[in-house]
Amino acid sequence: MTHVVIVGAGPAGLAAAEHALAAGADVTVLDQADAPGGQFHRGAAHRFEALLSRCAWWPESTVWAVEGRRVHVLRGPADGTHRRRRTLEPDALVLATGAHDRVLPFPGWQLPGVFTAGAAQALAKGERVAVGRRVLVAGAGPFLLPVAESLVDVGAEVLGVLEANPARTVLQGWSWHAAAHVGKMTELVRHAGTLARHRVPYRMGRAVIEARGDDRVREAVTARVRADWSVVPGTERTYAIDALCVGHGFVPQPELAVAAGCALDGGFVRVGDDQRTSVAGVFAAGELTGIGGSVAAAAEGAVAGWAAAGRTPGRALLERRDHARAFARRLAAAHPIGAAWPGWLREDTIVCRCEETSYGDLKTAAADPAAPGPHALKLGTRAGLGPCQGRMCGLAVADLCGGAERHHRPIAQPIRLGELAEPKELP
Ligand SMILES: Cc1cc2nc3c(=O)[nH]c(=O)nc-3n(C[C@H](O)[C@H](O)[C@H](O)COP(=O)(O)OP(=O)(O)OC[C@H]3O[C@@H](n4cnc5c(N)ncnc54)[C@H](O)[C@@H]3O)c2cc1C
């Protein structure tokens, strides 16, 4: 029987598991979280009990390295002291490790009380905790709406949802093509309805350009921005807040795929028609291969699971995946990142929060002829070398200084020296 290992139990990984099982494979699913569901189905683990009872299900299992199809796993809570090291060598590997929020830097974004939209939603959905009492949600993308909805749901007063792109760009993107994606439109209308009932305004063409406060965020300065996100002078407005949630789209997490040797296209894992990567026996699905929401992730996962089990995906599966991908392309067109966002920055604006590298430091280093290239820039300023390893600032640094974001991290997740030195794998 073909043994398929699936890394990531979000919509993509779970759909891959379901289809690999249906195709007759022996399936192991692992996730670093303690419950299945990923970002979208957070708090809905019970829905997957029946599916996972037919697999080997490894929660709290972090894949810290991949070599080809060999998967190195640490089992146990990430903050625990007794994690067990295990290695798996499946016939096929499906990578479905998703994406994380992208946040563009702006003055004050490092203040306590400024959250990524994803973190705010995770706390609201997973723990029923509101990140603040008076909250502003800002950035770009349709995902700001469900974030605001979940905040309202746990009792926060949401002062507004600000989409930086102008109405023309957003509405063009969502126009008649969206009609072909009725499910998604219904979802959007439902979110909009909830926000309207709670009198939460949705404003397009407006961005947060500064967060202010001493020990924590107290105010957000917003401004009208043009289509390229340059600020229209004189349009600034200040909100008194105690929390700010920002998200400017998503960044894929391709470290494991890169470690496995998979080729990338523009930061996403390159896949063929059946979600096969450039490495034999390794498949990828979901946000790793393109940002498109949970439906697209699940549709790709279904194809990947079927193909990983050694079966040729049927037309219906492929069509469903292609339809969902077309929607993802529309989404990207409706919510682009404006090229003029660096205009929000000041010399002292922190860009790499781990290493406290400022915009001024980066500009000086990038202009230094004695240290050309992204590698020298990184070593000279330490941007991207802190604990998050550039996950937060990598794209911003690449945008500001030129060059591509680097994903090659042979050790994809933190591992203690003691765990690494453990001579033999524990059962
Ligand atoms: C704030 C926010 C709001 C959203 N709202 C919506 C919405 O309303 N509608 C919609 O359609 N989509 C929404 N999305 C997008 C949706 O969550 C994603 O499209 C979907 O979850 C992608 O599925 P995935 O399986 O590719 O990745 P994910 O759901 O992110 O799952 C990836 C899984 O991989 C695991 N993982 C990662 N690395 C490792 C590792 N090294 N070892 C072990 N496990 C690992 C993670 O723990 C995670 O469980 C939202 C996303 C965010 C962040």
Coordinates of C-alpha atoms and ligand atoms in Angstrom, one line a residue:
M1 CA 0.0 0.0 0.0
T2 CA 1.3 3.5 -0.8
H3 CA 2.3 5.4 2.3
V4 CA 1.4 9.1 2.0
V5 CA 2.6 11.7 4.5
I6 CA 0.8 15.0 4.6
V7 CA 2.4 18.0 6.4
G8 CA -0.3 20.5 7.4
A9 CA -3.9 19.8 8.5
G10 CA -5.5 22.9 7.1
P11 CA -8.1 22.8 4.3
A12 CA -5.5 21.6 1.7
G13 CA -3.9 18.9 3.9
L14 CA -7.3 17.6 5.1
A15 CA -8.6 17.4 1.6
A16 CA -5.4 15.6 0.5
A17 CA -5.9 13.1 3.4
E18 CA -9.5 12.4 2.4
H19 CA -8.7 11.8 -1.3
A20 CA -5.5 9.8 -0.6
L21 CA -7.6 7.5 1.7
A22 CA -10.3 7.3 -1.0
A23 CA -7.6 6.3 -3.5
G24 CA -6.5 3.4 -1.1
A25 CA -3.4 4.9 0.5
D26 CA -2.1 4.5 4.0
V27 CA -2.1 8.1 5.2
T28 CA -0.2 9.9 8.0
V29 CA -1.2 13.5 8.7
L30 CA 0.8 15.8 10.9
D31 CA 0.6 19.3 12.1
Q32 CA 2.4 21.5 14.6
A33 CA -0.9 22.6 16.0
D34 CA -2.7 20.6 18.7
A35 CA -5.9 20.4 16.6
P36 CA -6.6 20.0 12.9
G37 CA -8.2 22.8 10.8
G38 CA -5.4 25.2 9.9
Q39 CA -6.2 28.9 9.8
F40 CA -9.7 28.6 8.3
H41 CA -11.3 25.8 10.3
R42 CA -9.7 26.9 13.6
G43 CA -11.9 25.8 16.5
A44 CA -13.8 23.3 14.4
A45 CA -11.6 20.3 15.0
H46 CA -14.6 18.1 15.7
R47 CA -15.6 18.2 12.0
F48 CA -12.5 16.2 11.1
E49 CA -12.6 13.5 13.8
A50 CA -14.1 10.8 11.5
L51 CA -11.6 11.6 8.7
L52 CA -8.6 11.5 11.0
S53 CA -9.7 8.3 12.7
R54 CA -8.9 6.6 9.4
C55 CA -5.3 8.1 9.3
A56 CA -2.3 8.1 11.5
W57 CA -2.9 11.6 13.0
W58 CA 0.1 13.3 14.6
P59 CA -0.9 16.6 16.3
E60 CA 1.8 18.8 18.0
S61 CA 4.3 17.4 15.4
T62 CA 6.6 19.9 13.9
V63 CA 8.5 19.1 10.7
W64 CA 11.9 20.8 11.3
A65 CA 13.7 19.5 8.2
V66 CA 13.0 17.7 4.9
E67 CA 15.5 16.0 2.6
G68 CA 13.9 14.8 -0.6
R69 CA 11.0 12.7 0.8
R70 CA 12.6 12.1 4.2
V71 CA 10.7 14.1 6.8
H72 CA 12.3 15.0 10.2
V73 CA 9.6 15.5 12.9
L74 CA 9.6 16.6 16.5
R75 CA 6.7 15.3 18.4
G76 CA 5.3 17.1 21.5
P77 CA 4.3 20.6 22.5
A78 CA 6.6 23.3 21.0
D79 CA 7.3 24.7 24.5
G80 CA 7.7 21.3 26.2
T81 CA 11.0 19.8 27.2
H82 CA 10.4 16.2 26.0
R83 CA 9.9 16.4 22.3
R84 CA 10.6 13.1 20.5
R85 CA 12.5 13.1 17.3
R86 CA 11.1 10.9 14.5
T87 CA 11.9 10.4 10.8
L88 CA 9.4 9.3 8.2
E89 CA 10.3 8.0 4.7
P90 CA 7.0 7.8 2.8
D91 CA 6.4 6.8 -0.8
A92 CA 4.8 10.2 -1.4
L93 CA 4.9 13.5 0.5
V94 CA 2.2 16.2 0.4
L95 CA 3.3 19.6 1.6
A96 CA 0.4 21.8 2.7
T97 CA 2.0 24.2 5.1
G98 CA 0.0 27.3 4.2
A99 CA 0.9 30.9 4.5
H100 CA 1.1 33.6 7.1
D101 CA -0.1 37.2 7.1
R102 CA 2.0 39.8 5.3
V103 CA 2.2 43.1 7.2
L104 CA 3.9 46.1 5.6
P105 CA 6.0 48.2 8.0
F106 CA 4.8 51.7 9.0
P107 CA 5.9 54.0 11.8
G108 CA 4.9 52.5 15.1
W109 CA 3.9 49.0 13.9
Q110 CA 6.2 47.4 16.5
L111 CA 4.1 48.8 19.4
P112 CA 2.3 46.4 21.7
G113 CA -1.3 46.3 20.7
V114 CA -0.6 46.2 16.9
F115 CA -1.6 42.7 15.8
T116 CA -1.5 40.8 12.5
A117 CA -5.1 40.2 11.3
G118 CA -4.4 36.5 11.5
A119 CA -3.3 36.6 15.1
A120 CA -6.3 38.7 16.1
Q121 CA -8.6 36.2 14.3
A122 CA -6.9 33.2 15.9
L123 CA -7.4 34.7 19.4
A124 CA -11.0 35.5 18.7
K125 CA -11.9 32.2 17.0
G126 CA -9.7 29.9 19.1
E127 CA -9.8 31.5 22.5
R128 CA -12.8 33.8 22.4
V129 CA -10.5 36.7 23.3
A130 CA -10.8 40.2 21.8
V131 CA -7.4 41.9 21.2
G132 CA -8.8 45.2 22.4
R133 CA -12.0 47.2 23.2
R134 CA -11.7 49.8 20.4
V135 CA -10.1 48.2 17.4
L136 CA -9.3 49.3 13.8
V137 CA -8.8 46.7 11.1
A138 CA -6.7 47.8 8.1
G139 CA -4.7 46.6 5.1
A140 CA -5.7 44.9 1.9
G141 CA -7.7 41.9 1.0
P142 CA -11.1 40.3 1.5
F143 CA -9.9 38.5 4.7
L144 CA -10.1 41.8 6.6
L145 CA -13.9 41.3 6.7
P146 CA -14.0 37.9 8.5
V147 CA -11.4 39.2 10.9
A148 CA -13.6 42.2 11.8
E149 CA -16.6 39.9 12.0
S150 CA -14.8 37.6 14.5
L151 CA -13.7 40.7 16.6
V152 CA -17.3 41.9 16.7
D153 CA -18.4 38.4 17.7
V154 CA -16.2 38.5 20.8
G155 CA -17.4 41.9 21.9
A156 CA -14.8 44.4 20.4
E157 CA -16.0 47.7 19.1
V158 CA -14.6 47.8 15.5
L159 CA -14.2 51.4 14.5
G160 CA -13.8 50.6 10.8
V161 CA -12.3 48.3 8.2
L162 CA -9.9 50.1 5.9
E163 CA -9.0 48.6 2.5
A164 CA -6.0 50.5 0.9
N165 CA -7.1 49.8 -2.7
P166 CA -9.5 52.2 -4.3
A167 CA -13.1 51.1 -4.9
R168 CA -12.5 51.0 -8.7
T169 CA -9.7 48.3 -8.3
V170 CA -11.6 46.3 -5.8
L171 CA -15.0 46.3 -7.6
Q172 CA -13.4 45.5 -11.0
G173 CA -11.6 42.5 -9.4
W174 CA -14.8 41.2 -7.8
S175 CA -17.0 42.1 -10.8
W176 CA -18.8 39.6 -13.1
H177 CA -16.1 36.9 -12.7
A178 CA -17.1 36.7 -9.0
A179 CA -20.6 35.8 -10.0
A180 CA -19.2 32.5 -11.2
H181 CA -18.1 31.9 -7.6
V182 CA -21.5 32.1 -5.9
G183 CA -20.3 30.5 -2.6
K184 CA -17.6 33.1 -2.1
M185 CA -19.9 36.0 -2.9
T186 CA -22.4 34.6 -0.4
E187 CA -19.7 34.5 2.2
L188 CA -18.7 38.1 1.5
V189 CA -22.2 39.3 1.6
R190 CA -22.7 37.5 5.0
H191 CA -19.6 39.2 6.4
A192 CA -20.7 42.6 5.0
G193 CA -24.2 42.1 6.5
T194 CA -22.8 41.4 10.0
L195 CA -20.6 44.5 9.9
A196 CA -23.4 46.7 8.6
R197 CA -25.6 45.5 11.5
H198 CA -22.9 46.5 13.9
R199 CA -22.4 49.8 12.1
V200 CA -18.8 49.1 11.2
P201 CA -17.8 51.2 8.2
Y202 CA -15.8 49.7 5.3
R203 CA -13.7 52.3 3.6
M204 CA -11.7 51.8 0.4
G205 CA -8.7 53.9 -0.6
R206 CA -7.6 54.5 3.0
A207 CA -4.6 53.1 4.9
V208 CA -3.1 53.2 8.4
I209 CA 0.2 55.1 7.9
E210 CA 1.2 55.4 11.5
A211 CA 0.6 53.9 15.0
R212 CA 1.2 56.1 18.0
G213 CA 1.6 55.4 21.7
D214 CA 4.1 55.2 24.5
D215 CA 4.0 51.8 26.2
R216 CA 1.4 50.5 23.7
V217 CA -0.7 51.7 20.8
R218 CA -3.1 54.5 21.6
E219 CA -3.8 56.1 18.2
A220 CA -3.8 55.2 14.6
V221 CA -3.2 57.8 11.9
T222 CA -5.0 57.0 8.6
A223 CA -4.9 58.7 5.3
R224 CA -6.5 58.5 1.9
V225 CA -4.2 56.8 -0.5
R226 CA -4.0 56.8 -4.3
A227 CA -4.2 53.6 -6.4
D228 CA -0.4 53.2 -5.9
W229 CA -0.9 53.7 -2.2
S230 CA 0.9 57.1 -2.1
V231 CA -0.6 59.3 0.6
V232 CA -2.9 62.2 -0.4
P233 CA -1.6 65.1 1.7
G234 CA -4.1 66.7 4.1
T235 CA -6.4 63.7 4.4
E236 CA -4.9 62.3 7.6
R237 CA -7.3 61.3 10.4
T238 CA -6.5 60.1 13.9
Y239 CA -8.5 57.3 15.7
A240 CA -8.2 56.7 19.4
I241 CA -7.8 52.9 19.7
D242 CA -6.4 50.3 22.0
A243 CA -5.7 47.7 19.3
L244 CA -4.9 47.8 15.6
C245 CA -5.1 44.7 13.3
V246 CA -3.2 44.9 10.0
G247 CA -2.9 42.5 7.1
H248 CA -1.6 43.2 3.6
G249 CA -2.2 39.7 2.1
F250 CA -0.2 36.6 2.8
V251 CA 3.2 35.1 2.4
P252 CA 3.6 31.4 1.6
Q253 CA 5.7 29.2 3.9
P254 CA 7.8 27.3 1.4
E255 CA 10.8 26.5 3.6
L256 CA 10.1 22.8 3.7
A257 CA 9.5 22.6 0.0
V258 CA 12.7 24.5 -0.7
A259 CA 14.6 22.2 1.7
A260 CA 13.1 19.2 -0.3
G261 CA 14.6 20.7 -3.4
C262 CA 11.3 21.9 -5.0
A263 CA 11.5 24.8 -7.5
L264 CA 9.6 28.0 -6.8
D265 CA 7.9 30.6 -9.0
G266 CA 7.7 34.1 -7.6
G267 CA 8.0 32.7 -4.0
F268 CA 5.3 30.0 -4.5
V269 CA 6.0 26.3 -5.0
R270 CA 5.9 25.4 -8.7
V271 CA 3.4 22.5 -9.4
G272 CA 2.3 20.6 -12.4
D273 CA -1.3 19.7 -13.4
D274 CA -1.6 17.1 -10.6
Q275 CA 0.1 19.3 -8.0
R276 CA 3.4 17.4 -8.4
T277 CA 6.4 19.6 -7.6
S278 CA 9.8 19.4 -9.4
V279 CA 10.9 16.7 -6.9
A280 CA 9.8 13.1 -7.6
G281 CA 7.2 12.0 -5.1
V282 CA 6.7 15.4 -3.5
F283 CA 3.4 17.2 -4.0
A284 CA 2.2 20.7 -2.8
A285 CA -1.2 22.2 -2.3
G286 CA -2.9 25.2 -0.8
E287 CA -1.5 28.6 0.0
L288 CA 2.0 27.2 -0.7
T289 CA 1.3 27.3 -4.4
G290 CA -0.8 30.5 -4.6
I291 CA -3.1 32.6 -2.4
G292 CA -6.7 31.8 -3.1
G293 CA -8.7 31.1 0.1
S294 CA -9.9 27.9 1.7
V295 CA -11.9 26.6 -1.2
A296 CA -9.0 26.8 -3.6
A297 CA -6.7 25.2 -1.0
A298 CA -9.1 22.3 -0.5
A299 CA -9.5 21.8 -4.3
E300 CA -5.8 21.6 -4.7
G301 CA -5.4 19.3 -1.8
A302 CA -8.0 16.9 -3.3
V303 CA -5.9 16.7 -6.5
A304 CA -2.6 16.3 -4.6
G305 CA -4.0 13.5 -2.3
W306 CA -5.3 11.5 -5.2
A307 CA -2.1 11.9 -7.3
A308 CA 0.1 11.2 -4.2
A309 CA -1.7 7.9 -3.8
G310 CA -0.6 7.0 -7.3
R311 CA -3.9 7.6 -9.1
T312 CA -4.6 10.0 -12.0
P313 CA -6.9 12.8 -10.9
G314 CA -10.2 12.8 -12.8
R315 CA -11.6 15.6 -14.8
A316 CA -14.1 16.7 -12.2
L317 CA -11.3 17.2 -9.6
L318 CA -9.1 19.1 -12.0
E319 CA -12.0 21.4 -13.1
R320 CA -12.9 22.2 -9.6
R321 CA -9.3 23.1 -8.8
D322 CA -9.0 25.2 -12.0
H323 CA -12.2 27.1 -11.2
A324 CA -11.0 27.8 -7.7
R325 CA -7.6 29.0 -9.0
A326 CA -9.3 31.4 -11.5
F327 CA -11.0 32.9 -8.5
A328 CA -7.6 33.3 -6.7
R329 CA -6.3 35.2 -9.7
R330 CA -9.3 37.6 -9.5
L331 CA -8.6 38.0 -5.8
A332 CA -5.0 39.0 -6.4
A333 CA -6.1 41.5 -9.1
A334 CA -8.7 43.1 -6.7
H335 CA -6.3 43.6 -3.8
P336 CA -2.8 44.3 -5.2
I337 CA 0.0 45.8 -3.0
G338 CA 0.6 49.5 -4.1
A339 CA 4.2 50.1 -5.1
A340 CA 4.4 53.5 -3.3
W341 CA 3.9 52.1 0.2
P342 CA 7.6 52.9 1.2
G343 CA 6.4 56.5 1.1
W344 CA 4.8 55.8 4.6
L345 CA 8.2 55.1 6.1
R346 CA 10.5 57.5 8.0
E347 CA 14.3 57.0 8.5
D348 CA 13.7 55.7 12.0
T349 CA 10.9 53.3 11.1
I350 CA 11.8 49.8 12.2
V351 CA 11.6 47.3 9.3
C352 CA 13.1 44.2 10.9
R353 CA 11.4 44.0 14.3
C354 CA 13.6 41.2 15.6
E355 CA 16.9 43.0 15.0
E356 CA 15.4 46.5 15.1
T357 CA 16.9 47.4 11.7
S358 CA 15.5 50.8 10.6
Y359 CA 14.6 51.9 7.1
G360 CA 17.5 54.4 7.3
D361 CA 20.0 51.6 8.1
L362 CA 18.7 49.6 5.2
K363 CA 19.0 52.5 2.8
T364 CA 22.5 53.3 3.9
A365 CA 23.6 49.6 3.6
A366 CA 21.9 49.2 0.2
A367 CA 23.7 52.3 -1.2
D368 CA 27.1 51.1 0.1
P369 CA 29.2 50.0 -2.9
A370 CA 31.6 48.1 -0.6
A371 CA 28.8 45.6 0.3
P372 CA 26.7 44.9 -2.7
G373 CA 24.0 42.3 -2.9
P374 CA 21.3 41.0 -0.6
H375 CA 23.6 38.7 1.4
A376 CA 26.0 41.5 2.4
L377 CA 23.0 43.7 3.2
K378 CA 21.6 41.0 5.5
L379 CA 24.9 40.5 7.3
G380 CA 25.6 44.2 7.5
T381 CA 22.2 45.2 8.9
R382 CA 21.1 41.9 10.4
A383 CA 17.7 42.4 8.8
G384 CA 16.0 39.0 8.6
L385 CA 18.5 37.2 10.9
G386 CA 16.5 37.4 14.1
P387 CA 14.2 34.7 15.7
C388 CA 11.6 34.9 13.0
Q389 CA 14.2 34.5 10.3
G390 CA 12.8 37.1 8.0
R391 CA 9.2 35.7 8.0
M392 CA 7.8 39.1 8.9
C393 CA 10.2 41.4 7.1
G394 CA 11.7 39.3 4.3
L395 CA 9.4 40.5 1.5
A396 CA 9.5 44.2 2.7
V397 CA 13.3 44.1 2.8
A398 CA 13.4 42.6 -0.7
D399 CA 10.9 45.3 -1.9
L400 CA 12.9 48.1 -0.3
C401 CA 16.4 47.1 -1.3
G402 CA 15.8 45.0 -4.5
G403 CA 16.6 41.3 -4.8
A404 CA 14.4 38.3 -4.0
E405 CA 13.3 37.0 -0.7
R406 CA 15.4 34.0 0.4
H407 CA 13.7 30.9 1.7
H408 CA 16.6 28.5 2.1
R409 CA 16.6 27.4 5.7
P410 CA 17.9 23.9 6.2
I411 CA 16.5 23.9 9.7
A412 CA 12.9 25.1 9.0
Q413 CA 11.7 25.3 12.6
P414 CA 13.6 25.9 15.9
I415 CA 15.1 22.8 17.4
R416 CA 17.0 22.6 20.7
L417 CA 20.6 21.4 20.7
G418 CA 19.7 18.7 23.2
E419 CA 16.9 17.4 20.8
L420 CA 19.3 17.5 17.9
A421 CA 22.1 15.7 19.9
E422 CA 19.7 12.9 21.1
P423 CA 21.5 9.8 19.6
K424 CA 18.6 7.7 18.9
E425 CA 15.0 8.4 18.0
L426 CA 12.5 7.8 20.7
P427 CA 9.3 5.8 20.0
Ligands
LIG1 C1 -6.9 36.3 9.1 C2 -7.4 35.3 8.0 C3 -8.7 35.3 7.7 C4 -9.1 34.4 6.7 N1 -10.5 34.3 6.3 C5 -10.8 33.5 5.3 C6 -12.2 33.5 4.9 O1 -13.1 34.1 5.4 N2 -12.5 32.7 3.8 C7 -11.6 31.9 3.1 O2 -11.9 31.2 2.2 N3 -10.3 32.0 3.5 C8 -9.9 32.8 4.6 N4 -8.6 32.8 5.0 C9 -7.6 32.1 4.2 C10 -7.6 30.6 4.6 O3 -7.4 30.5 6.0 C11 -6.6 29.9 3.8 O4 -6.9 30.1 2.4 C12 -6.5 28.5 4.1 O5 -6.5 28.2 5.4 C13 -5.3 27.9 3.4 O6 -5.3 26.5 3.7 P1 -3.9 25.7 3.7 O7 -4.3 24.3 4.0 O8 -3.1 26.0 2.5 O9 -3.1 26.4 4.9 P2 -3.4 26.6 6.4 O10 -4.8 26.6 6.7 O11 -2.6 27.7 6.9 O12 -2.8 25.3 7.1 C14 -1.4 25.0 7.1 C15 -1.1 24.1 8.3 O13 0.2 23.7 8.2 C16 0.8 23.6 9.5 N5 2.2 23.7 9.4 C17 3.0 24.7 8.8 N6 4.3 24.5 8.9 C18 4.4 23.3 9.6 C19 5.5 22.5 10.0 N7 6.8 22.9 9.7 N8 5.3 21.3 10.6 C20 4.0 20.9 10.9 N9 2.9 21.6 10.5 C21 3.1 22.8 9.9 C22 0.1 24.8 10.2 O14 0.1 24.5 11.6 C23 -1.3 24.8 9.7 O15 -2.2 24.1 10.5 C24 -8.2 33.6 6.0 C25 -6.8 33.6 6.4 C26 -6.4 34.4 7.4 C27 -5.0 34.4 7.9

